[in-house]
Coordinates of N, CA, C and O in Angstrom, one line a residue:
X277 N 0.6 -1.4 -0.1 CA 0.2 0.3 0.1 C 0.9 1.1 -0.1 O 1.9 1.1 0.7
X278 N 0.7 1.8 -0.9 CA 1.5 3.2 -1.5 C 1.3 4.0 0.1 O 0.4 4.4 1.5
X279 N 2.5 4.8 0.5 CA 2.3 5.7 2.0 C 1.3 6.8 2.0 O 1.0 7.6 1.0
X280 N 0.9 7.6 3.1 CA -0.2 8.5 3.3 C 0.6 9.5 3.5 O 0.8 10.1 4.4
X281 N 0.9 10.0 2.8 CA 1.7 11.6 2.6 C 1.1 12.9 2.1 O 0.3 12.8 1.5
X282 N 1.3 13.7 3.1 CA 0.7 15.7 2.1 C 2.0 16.2 2.0 O 2.9 16.2 2.7
X283 N 2.4 16.2 0.5 CA 3.1 17.3 0.2 C 2.5 18.8 0.4 O 2.1 19.2 0.0
X284 N 4.0 19.0 1.1 CA 3.8 20.9 1.9 C 4.3 21.4 0.8 O 3.8 22.7 0.4
X285 N 5.1 21.4 0.5 CA 6.5 22.5 -0.7 C 7.9 22.0 -0.8 O 8.3 21.0 -0.5
X286 N 8.3 22.6 -2.1 CA 9.2 21.8 -2.8 C 10.5 22.6 -1.7 O 11.0 23.8 -1.5
X287 N 11.5 22.1 -1.4 CA 12.7 22.6 -0.5 C 13.9 22.2 -1.6 O 14.1 23.2 -1.1
X288 N 13.9 22.1 -2.6 CA 15.2 21.9 -3.5 C 15.3 20.6 -4.1 O 14.0 20.0 -4.9
X289 N 15.7 21.3 -5.3 CA 16.2 20.2 -6.3 C 17.5 19.7 -7.3 O 18.2 21.0 -7.0
X290 N 17.9 19.4 -7.8 CA 18.9 19.0 -8.6 C 18.8 17.7 -9.0 O 18.4 17.1 -9.5
X291 N 20.1 17.4 -10.0 CA 20.4 16.4 -10.9 C 21.7 15.7 -10.6 O 23.0 16.2 -9.9
X292 N 21.8 14.4 -10.6 CA 23.1 13.5 -10.6 C 23.5 13.6 -12.2 O 23.2 13.2 -12.6
X293 N 24.8 13.9 -12.2 CA 25.4 13.4 -14.1 C 24.3 14.4 -14.8 O 25.3 15.1 -15.6
X294 N 23.4 14.4 -15.4 CA 22.8 14.8 -16.1 C 21.2 15.3 -15.7 O 20.9 15.1 -15.1
X295 N 20.4 16.0 -16.9 CA 19.8 17.2 -16.3 C 18.5 15.5 -16.4 O 17.4 15.5 -16.0
X296 N 18.5 13.8 -17.1 CA 17.9 13.6 -17.1 C 17.6 12.6 -15.4 O 16.3 11.6 -15.5
X297 N 18.5 13.0 -14.3 CA 18.5 12.0 -13.5 C 18.0 13.7 -12.6 O 18.5 13.5 -11.1
X298 N 16.8 13.8 -13.0 CA 16.3 15.4 -12.0 C 15.7 14.6 -10.9 O 14.8 14.2 -11.1
X299 N 16.3 15.7 -9.6 CA 15.1 14.9 -8.2 C 15.1 16.3 -8.1 O 15.4 17.3 -7.9
X300 N 13.8 16.1 -6.6 CA 12.9 17.1 -5.7 C 13.1 16.7 -3.9 O 12.9 15.2 -4.6
X301 N 13.0 17.4 -3.8 CA 13.3 17.0 -2.0 C 11.8 17.7 -1.7 O 11.7 19.6 -2.0
X302 N 10.9 17.5 -1.1 CA 9.8 17.9 -0.8 C 9.6 18.0 0.9 O 10.3 16.8 1.0
X303 N 8.9 19.1 1.7 CA 8.5 18.8 3.3 C 7.4 18.3 2.8 O 6.4 18.7 1.5
X304 N 6.9 17.5 3.8 CA 5.5 16.3 3.5 C 5.5 16.1 4.4 O 6.4 15.6 6.3
X305 N 3.9 15.9 5.1 CA 3.9 15.6 6.3 C 3.5 14.0 6.0 O 2.5 13.4 5.2
X306 N 3.9 12.9 7.0 CA 3.3 11.1 6.9 C 2.4 11.6 8.3 O 2.7 11.1 9.3
X307 N 1.0 11.0 7.1 CA -0.3 10.6 8.1 C 0.0 9.8 9.2 O -0.6 9.4 10.1
X308 N 0.6 8.3 8.4 CA 0.7 7.2 9.2 C 2.0 6.9 10.0 O 1.1 6.6 11.7
X309 N 2.6 8.3 10.1 CA 3.9 8.0 11.1 C 3.8 9.4 12.2 O 3.8 9.6 13.2
X310 N 2.5 9.8 11.6 CA 2.1 11.9 12.3 C 3.0 12.1 12.8 O 3.7 12.4 13.8
X311 N 4.4 12.3 11.8 CA 5.4 13.4 11.9 C 6.0 13.9 10.3 O 5.1 13.6 9.5
X312 N 6.2 15.3 10.6 CA 6.8 15.5 9.5 C 8.2 15.0 8.6 O 8.8 14.9 9.3
X313 N 8.1 15.1 7.1 CA 9.2 14.0 6.6 C 10.0 15.0 5.5 O 9.0 15.7 5.2
X314 N 11.2 14.5 5.6 CA 11.6 15.2 3.0 C 11.5 14.0 2.8 O 11.4 13.0 3.3
X315 N 11.1 14.3 1.8 CA 9.8 13.3 0.5 C 11.5 13.9 -1.0 O 11.9 14.8 -1.1
X316 N 12.1 12.3 -1.1 CA 13.4 12.7 -2.9 C 12.7 12.3 -3.4 O 11.6 11.0 -3.6
X317 N 11.6 12.8 -4.7 CA 11.4 12.3 -5.8 C 12.2 12.4 -7.0 O 13.3 13.2 -7.1
X318 N 12.4 11.0 -7.4 CA 13.9 11.0 -8.3 C 13.4 9.5 -9.1 O 13.1 8.9 -9.3
X319 N 14.3 10.0 -10.2 CA 13.2 9.0 -11.1 C 14.7 7.9 -11.1 O 16.0 7.9 -11.0
X320 N 14.6 6.8 -11.1 CA 15.3 5.4 -11.0 C 16.2 5.7 -12.3 O 15.3 5.3 -13.5
X321 N 17.8 5.6 -12.0 CA 18.4 5.8 -13.7 C 19.5 4.5 -12.9 O 20.4 4.9 -12.3
X322 N 19.3 3.3 -13.5 CA 20.0 1.9 -13.2 C 20.3 1.7 -12.4 O 19.3 1.5 -11.1
X323 N 21.1 1.7 -11.1 CA 21.6 1.2 -9.4 C 21.8 2.5 -9.1 O 22.3 2.5 -8.0
X324 N 21.3 3.9 -9.7 CA 21.5 5.0 -8.9 C 20.7 4.7 -7.4 O 21.6 5.2 -6.4
X325 N 20.1 4.8 -7.6 CA 19.2 5.2 -6.5 C 19.0 3.8 -5.8 O 19.2 3.8 -4.2
X326 N 19.1 2.5 -5.9 CA 19.3 1.8 -4.9 C 20.8 1.7 -4.1 O 20.9 1.2 -3.4
X327 N 21.5 2.2 -5.1 CA 22.5 2.5 -4.4 C 22.7 3.3 -3.6 O 23.5 3.1 -2.0
X328 N 22.2 4.6 -3.6 CA 21.9 5.5 -2.7 C 20.7 5.2 -1.3 O 21.5 5.2 -0.4
X329 N 20.4 4.1 -1.7 CA 19.9 3.9 -0.5 C 20.4 2.7 0.1 O 20.7 2.9 1.6
X330 N 21.2 1.9 -0.4 CA 22.3 1.1 0.5 C 23.2 1.8 1.5 O 23.2 1.8 2.3
X331 N 23.8 3.2 0.4 CA 24.8 3.6 1.4 C 23.8 4.7 2.3 O 24.6 4.3 3.7
X332 N 22.8 4.8 2.4 CA 22.2 5.5 3.8 C 21.9 4.4 4.2 O 21.4 4.7 5.7
X333 N 21.2 3.1 4.3 CA 21.0 2.3 4.6 C 21.9 1.7 6.0 O 21.7 1.4 6.8
X334 N 23.2 1.6 5.7 CA 25.1 1.6 6.1 C 24.5 2.2 7.1 O 25.3 2.4 8.1
X335 N 24.3 3.7 7.2 CA 24.7 5.3 8.0 C 23.5 5.4 8.6 O 23.6 6.2 9.8
X336 N 22.6 4.2 8.9 CA 20.9 4.7 9.1 C 21.1 5.0 11.0 O 20.2 5.7 11.5
X337 N 22.7 4.4 11.6 CA 22.8 4.6 13.3 C 23.6 5.7 13.4 O 24.2 6.2 14.3
X338 N 24.2 6.6 12.4 CA 25.1 7.5 12.8 C 24.5 8.8 12.8 O 23.2 9.1 11.9
X339 N 25.0 9.6 13.6 CA 23.8 10.3 14.0 C 23.7 11.8 13.5 O 22.3 12.2 13.8
X340 N 24.4 12.4 12.8 CA 24.3 13.1 12.1 C 23.7 13.2 10.5 O 24.2 14.0 9.7
X341 N 23.4 11.8 10.6 CA 22.7 11.6 9.2 C 21.4 11.1 8.7 O 20.5 10.8 10.1
X342 N 21.0 11.5 7.2 CA 19.4 11.2 7.5 C 19.0 10.1 7.8 O 19.6 8.8 7.2
X343 N 17.8 9.7 8.3 CA 17.4 8.4 8.5 C 16.4 8.1 7.6 O 15.5 8.8 7.4
X344 N 16.7 7.3 6.8 CA 15.5 6.7 5.7 C 14.3 5.8 6.4 O 14.4 4.8 6.9
X345 N 13.3 6.2 6.1 CA 12.3 5.8 6.9 C 11.4 4.6 5.9 O 10.8 3.5 6.4
X346 N 11.6 4.8 4.2 CA 11.0 4.1 3.5 C 11.0 4.4 2.2 O 11.9 5.4 1.6
X347 N 11.2 3.7 1.1 CA 11.6 3.5 -0.1 C 10.6 2.8 -1.2 O 10.1 1.8 -0.4
X348 N 10.2 3.5 -1.9 CA 9.3 2.6 -2.9 C 9.2 3.0 -4.5 O 9.7 4.3 -4.6
X349 N 8.6 2.5 -5.4 CA 9.2 2.6 -6.2 C 7.7 2.9 -7.3 O 6.9 1.8 -6.6
X350 N 7.2 4.2 -7.8 CA 6.0 3.4 -9.0 C 6.0 3.0 -10.5 O 7.4 3.2 -11.0
X351 N 5.0 3.3 -10.9 CA 5.7 2.9 -12.1 C 4.6 4.1 -13.3 O 3.7 4.7 -12.9
X352 N 5.8 4.0 -14.6 CA 5.5 5.6 -15.2 C 4.0 4.7 -16.2 O 3.8 3.7 -16.0
X353 N 3.6 5.7 -16.8 CA 2.1 5.6 -17.4 C 2.3 4.3 -18.5 O 1.5 3.8 -18.8
X354 N 3.5 4.0 -19.0 CA 3.7 3.1 -20.1 C 4.3 1.6 -18.8 O 4.6 0.9 -19.9
X355 N 3.8 1.6 -18.1 CA 4.0 0.7 -17.0 C 5.7 0.0 -16.2 O 6.0 -1.1 -15.8
X356 N 6.4 0.7 -16.5 CA 7.8 0.9 -16.2 C 8.4 1.6 -14.8 O 7.8 2.5 -14.4
X357 N 9.1 0.9 -13.8 CA 9.2 1.4 -12.9 C 10.2 2.8 -13.1 O 11.0 3.6 -14.1
X358 N 9.5 4.1 -12.7 CA 9.9 5.3 -12.7 C 10.3 5.8 -11.2 O 10.1 5.4 -9.8

């Protein structure tokens, strides 16, 4: 089941390597966890998103690092992972 999030505002945007890997970071409210969260929306480009998640997972107990609460993929209109 998809997360129950309310997007509040865009906090920033950027790209990794080239413009086709544009990502956005939003301030959002997670209704299931009852807290404010940051949501990163990016296009899955090969192993990039998965590798980023793996690194953040390794750093999850480090005091000054972002803690990943969840990761999920969506599908584009043509059925591809997006």
